Coordinates of C-alpha atoms in Angstrom, one line a residue:
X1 CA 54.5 82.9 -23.2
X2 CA 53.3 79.7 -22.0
X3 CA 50.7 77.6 -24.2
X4 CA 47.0 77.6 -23.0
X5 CA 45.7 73.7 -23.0
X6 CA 42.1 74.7 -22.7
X7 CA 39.8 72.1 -21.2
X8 CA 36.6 70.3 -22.9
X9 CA 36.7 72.7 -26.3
X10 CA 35.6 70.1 -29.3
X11 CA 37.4 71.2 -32.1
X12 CA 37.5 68.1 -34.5
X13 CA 34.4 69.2 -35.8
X14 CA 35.7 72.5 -36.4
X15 CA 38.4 71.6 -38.4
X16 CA 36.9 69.0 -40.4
X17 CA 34.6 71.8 -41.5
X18 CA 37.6 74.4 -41.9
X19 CA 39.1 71.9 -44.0
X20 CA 35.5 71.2 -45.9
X21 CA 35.9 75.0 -46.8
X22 CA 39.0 74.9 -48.4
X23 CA 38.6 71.2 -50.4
X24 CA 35.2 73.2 -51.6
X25 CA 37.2 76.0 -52.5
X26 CA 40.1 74.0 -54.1
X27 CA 37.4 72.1 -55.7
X28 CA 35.7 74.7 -57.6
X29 CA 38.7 76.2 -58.8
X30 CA 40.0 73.3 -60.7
X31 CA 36.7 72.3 -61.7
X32 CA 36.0 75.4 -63.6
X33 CA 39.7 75.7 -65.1
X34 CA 38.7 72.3 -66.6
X35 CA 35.3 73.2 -67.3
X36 CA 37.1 76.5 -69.1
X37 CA 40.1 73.7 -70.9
X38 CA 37.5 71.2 -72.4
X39 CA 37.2 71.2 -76.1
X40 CA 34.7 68.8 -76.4
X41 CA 31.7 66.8 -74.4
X42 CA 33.3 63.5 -74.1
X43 CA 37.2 64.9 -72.9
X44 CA 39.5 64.1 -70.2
X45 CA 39.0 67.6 -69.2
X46 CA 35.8 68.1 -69.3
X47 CA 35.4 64.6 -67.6
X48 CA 38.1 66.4 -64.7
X49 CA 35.9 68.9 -64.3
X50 CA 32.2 67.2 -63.6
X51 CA 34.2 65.2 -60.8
X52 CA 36.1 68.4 -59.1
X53 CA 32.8 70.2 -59.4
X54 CA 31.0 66.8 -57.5
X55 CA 33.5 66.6 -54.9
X56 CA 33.0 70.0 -54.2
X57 CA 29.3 69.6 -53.8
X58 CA 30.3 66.8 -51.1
X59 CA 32.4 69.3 -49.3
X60 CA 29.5 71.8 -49.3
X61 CA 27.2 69.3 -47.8
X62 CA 29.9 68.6 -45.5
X63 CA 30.3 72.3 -44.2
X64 CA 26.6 72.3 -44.0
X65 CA 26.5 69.4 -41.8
X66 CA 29.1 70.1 -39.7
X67 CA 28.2 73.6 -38.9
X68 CA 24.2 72.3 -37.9
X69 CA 25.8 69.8 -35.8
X70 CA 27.9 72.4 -33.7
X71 CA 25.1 74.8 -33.2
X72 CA 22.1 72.2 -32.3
X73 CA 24.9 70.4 -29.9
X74 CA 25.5 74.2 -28.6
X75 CA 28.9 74.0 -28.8
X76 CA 29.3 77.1 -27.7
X77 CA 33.0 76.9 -28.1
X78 CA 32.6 78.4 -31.4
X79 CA 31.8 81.7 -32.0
X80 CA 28.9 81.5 -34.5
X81 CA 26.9 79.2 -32.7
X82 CA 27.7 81.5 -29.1
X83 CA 26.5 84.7 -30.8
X84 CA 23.2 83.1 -32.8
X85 CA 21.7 80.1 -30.9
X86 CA 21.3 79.5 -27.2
X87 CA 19.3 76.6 -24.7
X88 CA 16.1 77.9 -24.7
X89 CA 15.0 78.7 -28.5
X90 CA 13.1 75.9 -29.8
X91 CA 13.7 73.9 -32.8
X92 CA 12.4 75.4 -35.7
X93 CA 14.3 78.7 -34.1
X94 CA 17.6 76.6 -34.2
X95 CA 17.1 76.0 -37.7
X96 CA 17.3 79.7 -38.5
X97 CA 20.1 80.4 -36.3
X98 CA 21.9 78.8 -39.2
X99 CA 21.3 81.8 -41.6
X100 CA 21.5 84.6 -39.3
X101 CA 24.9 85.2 -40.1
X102 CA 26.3 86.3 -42.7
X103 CA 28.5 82.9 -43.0
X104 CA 25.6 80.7 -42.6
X105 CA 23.7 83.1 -45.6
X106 CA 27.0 82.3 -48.0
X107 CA 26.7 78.5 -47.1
X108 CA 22.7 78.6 -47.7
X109 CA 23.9 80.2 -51.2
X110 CA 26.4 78.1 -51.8
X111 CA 24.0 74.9 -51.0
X112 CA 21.6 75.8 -53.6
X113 CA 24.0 77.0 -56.0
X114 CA 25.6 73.2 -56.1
X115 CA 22.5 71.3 -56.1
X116 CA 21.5 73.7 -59.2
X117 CA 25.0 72.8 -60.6
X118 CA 24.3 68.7 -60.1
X119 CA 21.2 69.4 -61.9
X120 CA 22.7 71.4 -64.9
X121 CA 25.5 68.5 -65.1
X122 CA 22.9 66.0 -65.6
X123 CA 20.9 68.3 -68.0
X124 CA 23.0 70.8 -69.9
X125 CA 23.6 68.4 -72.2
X126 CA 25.9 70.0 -75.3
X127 CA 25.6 73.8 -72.9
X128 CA 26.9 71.9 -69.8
X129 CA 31.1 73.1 -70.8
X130 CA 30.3 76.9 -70.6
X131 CA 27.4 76.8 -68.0
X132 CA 29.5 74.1 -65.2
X133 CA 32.4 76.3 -65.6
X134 CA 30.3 79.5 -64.8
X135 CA 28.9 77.8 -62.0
X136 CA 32.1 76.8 -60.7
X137 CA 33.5 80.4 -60.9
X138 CA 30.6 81.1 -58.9
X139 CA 31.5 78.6 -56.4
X140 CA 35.0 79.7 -56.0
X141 CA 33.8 83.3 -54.9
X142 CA 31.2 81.9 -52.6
X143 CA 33.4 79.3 -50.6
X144 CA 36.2 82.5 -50.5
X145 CA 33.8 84.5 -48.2
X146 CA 33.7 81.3 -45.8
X147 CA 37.8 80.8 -45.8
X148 CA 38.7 83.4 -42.9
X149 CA 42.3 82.8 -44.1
X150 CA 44.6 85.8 -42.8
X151 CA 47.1 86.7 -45.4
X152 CA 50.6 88.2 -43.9
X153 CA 48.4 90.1 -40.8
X154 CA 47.1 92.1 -43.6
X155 CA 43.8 91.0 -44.6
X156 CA 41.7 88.3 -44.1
X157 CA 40.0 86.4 -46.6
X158 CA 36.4 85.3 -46.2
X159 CA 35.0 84.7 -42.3
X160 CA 35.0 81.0 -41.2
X161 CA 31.7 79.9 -39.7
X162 CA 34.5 77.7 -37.7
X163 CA 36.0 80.0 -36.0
X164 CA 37.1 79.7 -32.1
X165 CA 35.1 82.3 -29.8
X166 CA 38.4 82.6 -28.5
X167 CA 40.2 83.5 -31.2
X168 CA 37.7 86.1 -32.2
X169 CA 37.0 87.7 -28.6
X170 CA 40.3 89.1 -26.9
X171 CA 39.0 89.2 -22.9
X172 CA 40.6 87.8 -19.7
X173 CA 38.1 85.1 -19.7
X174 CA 40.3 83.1 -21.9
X175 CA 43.6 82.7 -19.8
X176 CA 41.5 80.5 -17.8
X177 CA 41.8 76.8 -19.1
X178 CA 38.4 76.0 -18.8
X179 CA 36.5 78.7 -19.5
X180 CA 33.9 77.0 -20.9
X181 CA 32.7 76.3 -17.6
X182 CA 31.7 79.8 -17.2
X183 CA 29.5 79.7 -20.7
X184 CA 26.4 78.9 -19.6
X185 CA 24.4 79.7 -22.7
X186 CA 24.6 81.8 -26.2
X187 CA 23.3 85.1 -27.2
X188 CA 20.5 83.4 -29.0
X189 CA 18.5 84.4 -31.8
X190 CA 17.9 88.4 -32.1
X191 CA 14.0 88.3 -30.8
X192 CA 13.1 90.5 -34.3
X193 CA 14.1 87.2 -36.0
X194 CA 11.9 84.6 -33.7
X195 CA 9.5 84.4 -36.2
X196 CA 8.1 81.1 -38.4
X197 CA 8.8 83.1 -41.3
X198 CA 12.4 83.2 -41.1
X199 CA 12.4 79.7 -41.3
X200 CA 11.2 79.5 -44.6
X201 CA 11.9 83.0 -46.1
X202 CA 15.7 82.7 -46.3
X203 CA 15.9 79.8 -48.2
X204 CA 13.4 80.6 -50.9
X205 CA 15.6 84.1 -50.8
X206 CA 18.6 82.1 -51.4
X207 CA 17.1 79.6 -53.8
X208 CA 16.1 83.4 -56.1
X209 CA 19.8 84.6 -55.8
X210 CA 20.8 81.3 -57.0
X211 CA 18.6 80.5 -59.9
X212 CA 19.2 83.9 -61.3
X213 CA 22.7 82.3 -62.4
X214 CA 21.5 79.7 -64.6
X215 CA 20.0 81.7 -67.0
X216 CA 23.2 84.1 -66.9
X217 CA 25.5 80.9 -67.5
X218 CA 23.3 80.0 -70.5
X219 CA 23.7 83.3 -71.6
X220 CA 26.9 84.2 -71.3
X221 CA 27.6 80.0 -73.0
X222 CA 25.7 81.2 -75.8
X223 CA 27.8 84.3 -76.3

């Protein structure tokens, strides 16, 4: 079967933030296994593990970034920001097209759960081994739910906020090189949603679920 060279799709910002996903997820990982090695407050490990744990905080900014730039720019190319934005919502509409999905939810999550983790690295003081390494765990869990990585045809992992419409929508439309042409605007926003409330009620939700961890991680240190 001949390859499709479709016309006008931009996906260097899609896979810069597929490949912010997985650095987060790498990241985390290694973070909290040095988190979980360190022996003390001033080793190598422990050292390893505060800048795994920063560069995944950059890679979460980075997927948060990347993913507002593709659905304000309605690039409508990829799926998420076809099925929750379109032209005519206004801006504080656009803002809560980000958490509409269940991707953009995770992200929002993971967000707050790495500024709370920046914070607790600065301030755990003697408590910040145990707690950064919980935090990490949690990280790694979060950023799995954004991977969308399909493993042998048999499950995927996670759903990528990155992901091509094409790839997720099998219709004739797509033998045509440039189908894009023929995308004149998104879904948009479910009309239940178009409220100014849902664009400040998700992120205080979010914030909630993620400061419930903190005093888990102190607890669970303490143990």
């Amino acid at each position: 079967m001949a390859t499709i060279t479709y016309v006008g799709e931009r996906l260097f910002i899609g896979n810069l933030g597929h490949l912010f996903v997985v650095l987060s997820f790498v990241a985390a990982l290694l973070s909290a296994v040095f988190y979980t090695r360190a022996k003390t407050d001033k080793s190598t490990e422990r050292n390893l593990g505060r800048v795994f744990f920063g560069l995944h905080a950059i890679s979460v900014f980075g997927i948060f970034i990347t993913l507002f730039i593709i659905i304000q720019n309605h690039y409508f190319e990829y799926a998420y920001a076809y099925e929750h934005s379109s032209l005519k919502l206004p801006i504080r509409y656009m803002v809560s097209c980000f958490w509409e999905g269940q991707e953009g939810s995770f992200l929002l999550w993971m967000v707050w759960n790495a500024i709370l983790g920046l914070i607790l690295m600065a301030t755990a003081k003697r408590w910040e081994r145990g707690v950064l390494a919980i935090m990490a765990l949690s990280q790694v869990v979060l950023s799995a739910m954004l991977l969308g990585v399909n493993v042998l045809d048999i499950y995927t992992i996670g759903s990528s906020p990155f992901e091509l419409l094409r790839e997720k929508m099998d219709i004739p439309l797509f033998s045509n090189p440039n189908y894009l042409e023929n995308i004149i605007d998104g879904t948009g926003l479910n009309p239940l949603l178009q409220n100014y409330w849902m664009v400040i009620h998700p992120p205080t939700l979010f914030l909630g679920f993620a400061l419930t961890i903190v005093p888990f991680a102190f607890a669970v240190t303490s143990l």
